[in-house]
Amino acid sequence: MAVADRPLPGSPRLGIGSGVVVAVTLILVFFHFVLRLGLGIGAGAPDLLTVALLFHVRRVRFGTAACVGFTLGMLEDAFALVAFGANTVAMTVVGILGVQTRAFFVPTTSLSFHLIYFVTGKWLRDFIHWILQQAAGVTSGFIEPMILTAVPAALYAALVGVLVVKLIGPFSEGES
Amino acid sequence: MREYGGAGGNGLRTQFLLAAACLLAGLFLYLIPAGPQQNIASGIRLTLLRPFVDIRSALSAARSMSREADMLRAQVDSLRAWVANNAPAIEENRRLRVLIGLAPLVERSYRAVSVHRPGNLGSQSTVVLDLGHEQGVHGLSPIITADGLAGRVLEAHPSLSIGMDWSHPDFRASVMSEDGELYGIVGPEPAAFGGAERLILTGIPYFNVLEDGTLMVTSGRGGVYPRGVPVGRIGGLAEVEEGWHRSYWVYPTVHPASVTHALVGVADTAGPGEEVDLSSLFPRATSPLPDSAREAGPRGAPGADGRG
């Protein structure tokens, strides 16, 4: 480990290896499609794809985060007959914004930070998707999809996200 | 831990270009026409996501074999009795048609399919069928359940098909009242807050009135959907244009989320312009007005006062 990478004395040891990050991301993506597509649980399963994206992008630069978001969004869009590309755009934007949170929030092991991070990320992803669906002509109200459905879904995803962070390890200490 | 994903002298510029390229590519995918979009989606579905679809098909088959065997046996017995009872009438009909010089009845073949719903965000109207063009399914095959019309196939791959249910914004069907007097077109209408999803029937002449609860069935016009398949029941006046036409809410007989098995049209023997009649397969007593329609009441049929 380079001297610059060593945690400061007394500070919590933050961060896990990039191999572990990639492995956890792939596992979350795998289980997302197993639960939603393979077992057909649908909204009963948490949005592990967004959790994987938000978990991953805290450890990469924003160009890489955009690529990860783009790829995961394309996978999610594969079964969209209407507004194809909406998930791709939404997850790319969320990936880029997720990286930017490092500039405003110092690395932390705080539970509330993780909770807010995952809730906001998931809700924002649903919101962007909703806007693009509206633009594509799929009209629906705001309250039902974005409040009654998206908020519980965001909380559900955040609970899983926090659990993953607690199990795997906190976010990386930061910029190189 | 050092972040991976590139660093270096001009790393920031590279990262910016990469992010911009991804964002623009995403917007490009969103804005291109539906044809190329679905070509890309098909590629992903048939490669990366195919194993997950196969898991679903295998589970569905296993579930059918274990839990639904008794129900299927009962249905087969009922069908056998129905065929036995109607065989003389069918034979009589065939002879009469020959005697008066009519062409033989046009028949369309069907196959039983398992229907899966992906459950991904944005795939609400999508259904996946476990049969494809190798089994005779084609791009316009109707998807029919015991309760009525569920939707139609959009893409047929070798052993897998992608279809849409009636809630898809592009869904349209030519329908008629059960007595064949009134014809119109139904299309989906987004649900009002807290309400049920429903269809809207347009094109009914102003001086013709449809009573609540009237069953609307496919008319067979257009050649996509066979004639006589229930679509839904009238659930109130939606819109009226004075002296011109009326529109009605139609509460579908099929709830897409509950469809797990269906029939899909295959190896269509009907020629262009010929109609297939399936009226006799759907007893008149089936498919009552859904509870959601009754509960909705005046709220469920906005514009019932004629103001739209």
XYZ file of C-alpha atoms in Angstrom:
484
model
C 0.000 0.000 0.000
C 1.390 3.407 -0.969
C 1.995 5.902 1.785
C -0.654 8.194 0.361
C -3.253 5.434 0.566
C -2.727 4.644 4.223
C -5.514 5.792 6.533
C -4.609 8.463 8.992
C -3.838 7.209 12.482
C -6.984 6.973 14.519
C -9.335 7.380 11.559
C -11.653 4.523 10.631
C -10.255 2.227 7.990
C -12.301 2.930 4.941
C -12.463 1.352 1.546
C -12.273 -2.061 -0.039
C -10.426 -3.377 -3.061
C -11.627 -2.604 -6.584
C -11.904 -6.322 -7.300
C -14.366 -6.685 -4.449
C -16.313 -3.671 -5.716
C -16.645 -5.165 -9.184
C -17.564 -8.563 -7.775
C -20.251 -7.124 -5.473
C -21.645 -5.045 -8.336
C -21.873 -8.076 -10.606
C -23.515 -10.139 -7.877
C -26.116 -7.427 -7.260
C -26.842 -7.146 -10.993
C -27.125 -10.922 -11.253
C -29.585 -11.125 -8.377
C -31.566 -8.175 -9.749
C -32.341 -10.096 -12.912
C -32.799 -13.402 -11.123
C -35.409 -11.864 -8.818
C -37.186 -9.613 -11.291
C -36.864 -11.550 -14.529
C -36.119 -15.117 -13.508
C -38.483 -15.398 -10.552
C -40.875 -12.693 -11.743
C -41.098 -10.979 -8.368
C -41.224 -7.562 -10.020
C -41.571 -4.608 -7.670
C -41.579 -7.029 -4.735
C -37.823 -7.269 -5.187
C -35.590 -4.288 -4.436
C -34.017 -2.401 -7.313
C -30.615 -4.033 -6.946
C -29.484 -2.544 -10.246
C -29.630 0.975 -8.829
C -28.083 -0.210 -5.573
C -25.240 -1.753 -7.573
C -24.749 1.468 -9.523
C -24.750 3.686 -6.437
C -22.456 1.294 -4.600
C -20.061 1.174 -7.540
C -19.846 4.820 -8.520
C -18.520 5.998 -5.172
C -15.265 4.285 -6.081
C -14.732 5.338 -9.678
C -14.239 8.497 -11.694
C -17.243 10.045 -13.336
C -16.425 8.837 -16.857
C -16.298 5.262 -15.657
C -19.433 5.839 -13.579
C -21.258 7.054 -16.674
C -20.195 3.928 -18.556
C -21.387 1.681 -15.734
C -24.713 3.540 -15.574
C -25.098 3.359 -19.336
C -24.469 -0.400 -19.386
C -26.805 -1.200 -16.499
C -29.482 1.085 -17.952
C -29.284 -0.687 -21.294
C -29.827 -4.014 -19.564
C -32.869 -2.653 -17.754
C -34.218 -1.159 -20.975
C -34.079 -4.464 -22.833
C -37.700 -5.235 -21.941
C -39.050 -1.705 -22.294
C -41.445 -1.465 -25.215
C -42.133 2.185 -24.477
C -39.549 4.909 -23.849
C -36.596 2.693 -24.656
C -33.457 4.481 -23.503
C -35.143 6.151 -20.531
C -33.451 3.796 -18.075
C -30.145 4.240 -19.889
C -30.254 8.018 -19.612
C -31.526 7.910 -16.037
C -28.836 5.565 -14.802
C -26.079 7.401 -16.678
C -27.108 10.668 -15.050
C -27.399 9.062 -11.613
C -23.985 7.467 -12.071
C -22.388 10.816 -12.877
C -24.171 12.566 -10.015
C -23.280 9.753 -7.632
C -19.600 10.433 -8.235
C -20.122 14.114 -7.575
C -21.357 13.374 -4.063
C -17.740 12.737 -3.111
C -17.031 16.389 -3.672
C -19.733 17.454 -1.226
C -19.783 14.671 1.326
C -16.575 13.478 2.901
C -16.127 9.725 3.132
C -17.984 8.509 6.135
C -19.278 5.396 7.784
C -22.409 7.239 8.856
C -25.587 5.198 8.523
C -27.701 8.269 7.832
C -25.411 9.343 5.000
C -25.676 5.951 3.327
C -29.431 5.904 3.800
C -29.917 9.360 2.298
C -27.477 8.592 -0.511
C -29.336 5.461 -1.612
C -32.823 6.921 -1.126
C -31.992 10.051 -3.110
C -30.189 8.127 -5.836
C -32.995 5.648 -6.356
C -35.730 8.285 -6.270
C -33.813 10.500 -8.681
C -33.371 7.596 -11.077
C -37.132 6.922 -10.981
C -37.859 10.620 -11.410
C -35.674 10.967 -14.510
C -37.243 7.819 -15.920
C -40.705 9.214 -15.220
C -39.892 12.491 -16.992
C -38.602 10.663 -20.053
C -41.642 8.398 -20.086
C -43.907 11.442 -19.999
C -41.933 12.940 -22.868
C -42.398 9.697 -24.798
C -46.162 9.947 -24.408
C -46.734 7.568 -21.498
C -48.929 9.821 -19.437
C -49.481 9.141 -15.774
C -49.993 11.271 -12.733
C -47.204 12.380 -10.423
C -48.494 11.416 -6.986
C -49.047 7.722 -7.588
C -45.851 6.809 -9.475
C -43.445 9.254 -7.861
C -44.721 9.467 -4.284
C -46.755 6.390 -3.474
C -44.613 4.000 -5.508
C -41.158 5.542 -5.893
C -40.643 6.630 -2.288
C -41.257 3.171 -0.755
C -39.169 1.662 -3.561
C -36.356 4.098 -2.722
C -36.537 3.213 0.975
C -36.553 -0.479 0.124
C -33.504 -0.101 -2.117
C -31.770 2.043 0.513
C -32.252 -0.596 3.192
C -30.642 -3.161 0.939
C -27.898 -0.714 -0.022
C -27.069 0.051 3.596
C -27.045 -3.654 4.365
C -24.611 -4.270 1.518
C -22.336 -1.468 2.689
C -22.417 -2.789 6.241
C -21.630 -6.304 5.085
C -19.005 -5.507 2.493
C -17.362 -2.439 3.933
C -17.755 1.319 3.854
C -17.188 3.522 0.869
C -13.640 4.208 -0.276
C -11.614 6.880 1.394
C -11.521 8.873 -1.716
C -9.631 10.586 -4.382
C -6.235 9.487 -5.464
C -7.905 2.413 -2.071
C -7.128 4.138 -5.313
C -10.166 4.399 -7.498
C -9.914 2.512 -10.706
C -11.180 3.754 -14.039
C -8.269 5.813 -15.211
C -6.055 8.534 -13.909
C -3.210 10.425 -15.328
C -2.154 13.721 -16.822
C -5.192 14.329 -18.977
C -7.396 11.903 -17.063
C -9.978 14.528 -16.231
C -10.491 15.407 -19.880
C -10.789 11.740 -20.805
C -13.304 11.166 -18.048
C -15.341 14.163 -19.149
C -15.397 12.961 -22.764
C -16.370 9.468 -21.625
C -19.240 10.771 -19.493
C -20.461 13.061 -22.284
C -20.285 10.221 -24.804
C -22.331 7.909 -22.556
C -24.932 10.580 -21.936
C -25.238 11.433 -25.609
C -25.402 7.755 -26.536
C -28.206 7.294 -24.007
C -30.134 10.210 -25.433
C -29.517 8.898 -28.933
C -31.011 5.518 -27.961
C -33.988 7.286 -26.431
C -34.640 9.420 -29.505
C -34.130 6.952 -32.378
C -37.229 5.306 -33.919
C -38.854 2.296 -32.282
C -37.591 -0.152 -34.928
C -33.869 0.278 -34.272
C -34.585 0.567 -30.552
C -36.236 -2.830 -30.494
C -33.454 -4.345 -32.607
C -30.978 -3.326 -29.930
C -33.288 -4.525 -27.162
C -33.758 -7.864 -28.932
C -30.021 -8.349 -29.101
C -29.703 -7.869 -25.352
C -32.742 -10.005 -24.573
C -31.532 -12.918 -26.664
C -27.960 -12.895 -25.367
C -27.203 -11.426 -21.957
C -30.682 -11.773 -20.466
C -31.731 -15.004 -22.127
C -30.597 -17.228 -19.203
C -32.920 -15.333 -16.855
C -35.860 -15.781 -19.217
C -35.059 -19.489 -19.399
C -35.066 -19.682 -15.598
C -38.544 -18.212 -15.627
C -39.765 -20.618 -18.304
C -38.363 -23.603 -16.418
C -39.948 -22.479 -13.155
C -43.255 -21.845 -14.842
C -43.221 -25.285 -16.442
C -42.359 -26.930 -13.134
C -45.130 -25.036 -11.365
C -47.635 -26.038 -14.025
C -46.678 -29.672 -13.728
C -46.906 -29.796 -9.973
C -49.613 -27.410 -8.789
C -51.941 -27.030 -11.734
C -52.247 -30.599 -12.905
C -55.663 -31.088 -11.312
C -56.989 -27.822 -12.684
C -55.710 -28.602 -16.175
C -57.222 -32.063 -16.038
C -60.581 -30.533 -15.103
C -60.313 -28.093 -18.004
C -59.436 -30.872 -20.436
C -62.417 -32.890 -19.236
C -64.686 -29.890 -19.695
C -63.345 -29.274 -23.169
C -63.775 -32.925 -24.072
C -67.408 -32.766 -22.983
C -67.900 -29.513 -24.903
C -66.412 -30.978 -28.077
C -68.518 -34.119 -27.746
C -71.702 -32.086 -27.284
C -70.994 -29.770 -30.176
C -69.621 -32.250 -32.672
C -73.050 -32.943 -34.247
C -73.734 -29.208 -34.616
C -70.341 -28.643 -36.224
C -70.910 -31.485 -38.662
C -74.405 -30.190 -39.420
C -73.015 -26.713 -40.034
C -70.381 -28.109 -42.392
C -73.013 -30.007 -44.432
C -75.340 -27.003 -44.608
C -72.515 -24.774 -45.812
C -71.761 -27.277 -48.575
C -75.435 -27.476 -49.524
C -75.876 -23.723 -49.887
C -72.489 -23.242 -51.495
C -70.650 -21.383 -48.734
C -66.907 -21.686 -48.265
C -65.676 -23.782 -45.312
C -65.288 -22.047 -41.977
C -61.955 -20.348 -41.636
C -59.990 -21.741 -38.724
C -57.000 -20.439 -36.881
C -54.695 -22.613 -34.867
C -53.596 -21.810 -31.333
C -50.874 -22.977 -29.035
C -50.788 -22.781 -25.262
C -48.020 -20.540 -23.966
C -46.644 -19.475 -20.625
C -46.795 -15.723 -20.165
C -44.125 -13.967 -18.108
C -43.839 -10.350 -17.102
C -40.280 -9.012 -16.850
C -40.878 -6.831 -13.798
C -38.225 -4.280 -14.804
C -38.849 -0.558 -14.581
C -40.464 0.602 -17.822
C -41.593 -2.835 -18.935
C -45.133 -2.595 -17.568
C -46.841 -3.511 -20.846
C -44.352 -6.159 -21.906
C -45.058 -9.868 -21.850
C -42.647 -12.663 -22.698
C -44.011 -15.841 -24.277
C -42.088 -19.108 -24.265
C -42.889 -19.942 -27.907
C -41.405 -18.347 -31.005
C -41.563 -18.486 -34.780
C -40.225 -22.037 -34.768
C -43.587 -22.976 -33.252
C -45.534 -20.792 -35.699
C -45.870 -17.630 -33.642
C -45.592 -14.475 -35.729
C -45.444 -10.743 -35.201
C -49.218 -10.197 -35.075
C -50.341 -13.316 -33.234
C -53.175 -12.559 -30.802
C -52.762 -13.520 -27.134
C -56.037 -14.835 -25.732
C -56.956 -16.090 -22.286
C -60.052 -17.823 -20.976
C -61.413 -14.389 -20.016
C -60.759 -12.670 -23.308
C -58.180 -10.707 -25.235
C -54.887 -10.047 -23.428
C -52.803 -8.483 -26.211
C -50.708 -9.457 -29.180
C -47.214 -10.518 -30.142
C -44.788 -7.843 -31.310
C -41.655 -9.839 -32.062
C -41.234 -13.536 -32.617
C -37.768 -14.969 -32.077
C -36.907 -18.639 -32.692
C -38.188 -19.957 -29.368
C -39.276 -16.814 -27.580
C -41.711 -14.004 -28.308
C -42.192 -10.525 -26.959
C -45.693 -9.153 -26.827
C -47.706 -6.284 -25.461
C -50.831 -6.368 -23.356
C -53.776 -4.034 -23.770
C -52.226 -1.400 -21.492
C -49.555 -0.585 -24.091
C -50.073 2.923 -25.509
C -50.048 1.532 -29.070
C -52.696 -1.106 -28.425
C -55.816 -0.728 -30.569
C -58.534 -3.238 -31.399
C -61.652 -3.089 -33.511
C -64.569 -4.138 -31.318
C -68.311 -4.540 -31.559
C -71.146 -4.981 -29.158
C -71.953 -8.604 -28.526
C -75.023 -8.400 -30.738
C -72.897 -7.047 -33.578
C -74.873 -3.800 -33.874
C -72.251 -1.204 -32.902
C -68.613 -1.031 -33.908
C -65.763 1.056 -32.529
C -62.093 1.128 -31.665
C -60.687 0.592 -28.178
C -57.373 1.897 -26.916
C -55.815 2.153 -23.463
C -56.413 5.097 -21.196
C -54.093 5.851 -18.256
C -55.675 5.212 -14.893
C -56.856 8.160 -12.860
C -55.377 8.511 -9.385
C -56.344 5.439 -7.397
C -58.426 4.076 -10.244
C -58.189 0.989 -12.369
C -56.583 0.875 -15.776
C -59.166 0.802 -18.503
C -59.800 1.194 -22.183
C -61.673 3.874 -24.021
C -64.085 3.011 -26.809
C -64.347 5.622 -29.538
C -66.307 5.934 -32.720
C -69.795 5.120 -31.428
C -72.399 7.189 -33.324
C -74.091 9.878 -31.225
C -77.599 8.441 -31.480
C -76.563 4.964 -30.347
C -76.349 4.397 -26.625
C -74.501 1.537 -24.940
C -75.717 0.414 -21.538
C -73.280 -0.113 -18.681
C -72.171 -3.726 -18.551
C -72.520 -4.326 -22.284
C -69.881 -6.792 -23.387
C -67.614 -5.627 -26.197
C -65.940 -8.303 -28.304
C -63.422 -8.169 -31.105
C -64.996 -7.611 -34.501
C -62.377 -9.491 -36.491
C -61.838 -6.511 -38.755
C -58.240 -5.879 -39.644
C -57.348 -9.541 -39.508
C -55.202 -9.350 -36.371
C -57.683 -10.413 -33.713
C -60.245 -13.137 -34.387
C -63.903 -12.219 -34.161
C -65.847 -12.717 -30.946
C -63.146 -12.530 -28.278
C -64.298 -10.544 -25.218
C -62.382 -7.332 -24.635
C -64.289 -5.649 -21.817
C -67.536 -4.285 -20.505
C -68.892 -0.782 -20.845
C -68.379 1.165 -17.616
C -69.816 4.616 -18.281
C -69.818 7.463 -20.749
C -66.395 9.023 -21.157
C -66.942 11.755 -23.689
C -69.645 13.008 -25.967
C -69.409 15.294 -28.914
C -72.879 16.751 -29.464
C -74.509 15.363 -32.556
C -71.411 13.504 -33.621
C -70.175 10.587 -31.510
C -69.842 9.140 -28.025
C -66.896 7.542 -26.232
C -67.250 5.019 -23.428
C -64.993 3.603 -20.735
C -64.408 -0.094 -21.153
C -63.259 -2.189 -18.210
C -61.201 -5.066 -19.632
C -62.133 -8.641 -18.871
C -58.462 -9.601 -18.637
C -56.136 -8.288 -15.951
C -52.651 -8.461 -17.490
C -50.877 -8.968 -14.179
C -52.805 -12.148 -13.508
C -52.142 -13.795 -16.864
C -49.749 -16.714 -16.579
C -51.028 -18.943 -19.359
C -52.695 -18.037 -22.632
C -53.345 -19.125 -26.181
C -51.354 -17.584 -28.987
C -52.391 -17.705 -32.637
C -50.054 -19.773 -34.812
C -49.882 -20.895 -38.452
C -52.716 -18.641 -39.449
C -54.761 -20.275 -42.185
C -57.050 -17.297 -42.632
C -56.497 -15.517 -45.891
C -56.399 -11.748 -46.293
C -59.701 -10.191 -45.367
C -61.148 -13.403 -43.980
C -62.532 -13.343 -40.473
C -62.253 -16.018 -37.812
C -65.144 -16.255 -35.356
C -64.440 -17.376 -31.802
C -67.717 -16.187 -30.255
C -68.827 -19.689 -29.361
C -65.778 -20.241 -27.162
C -66.763 -17.515 -24.698
C -70.053 -18.195 -22.905
C -72.137 -15.061 -22.425
C -72.265 -15.483 -18.666
C -68.504 -15.106 -18.207
C -66.533 -11.994 -17.450
C -68.836 -9.850 -15.352
C -68.156 -6.143 -14.974
C -65.003 -5.931 -12.836
C -65.379 -4.827 -9.232
C -63.044 -1.924 -9.940
C -65.570 -0.549 -12.395
C -68.398 -0.702 -9.854
C -66.302 0.765 -7.085
C -65.092 3.554 -9.321
C -68.632 4.812 -9.788
C -68.863 8.364 -11.006
C -65.192 8.904 -10.125
C -64.237 5.993 -12.352
C -66.071 7.458 -15.273
C -65.171 11.099 -15.403
C -67.176 12.978 -17.873
C -70.220 10.786 -17.330
C -72.256 13.921 -17.463
C -71.174 14.304 -21.008
C -68.648 17.048 -20.492
C -65.674 14.724 -21.059
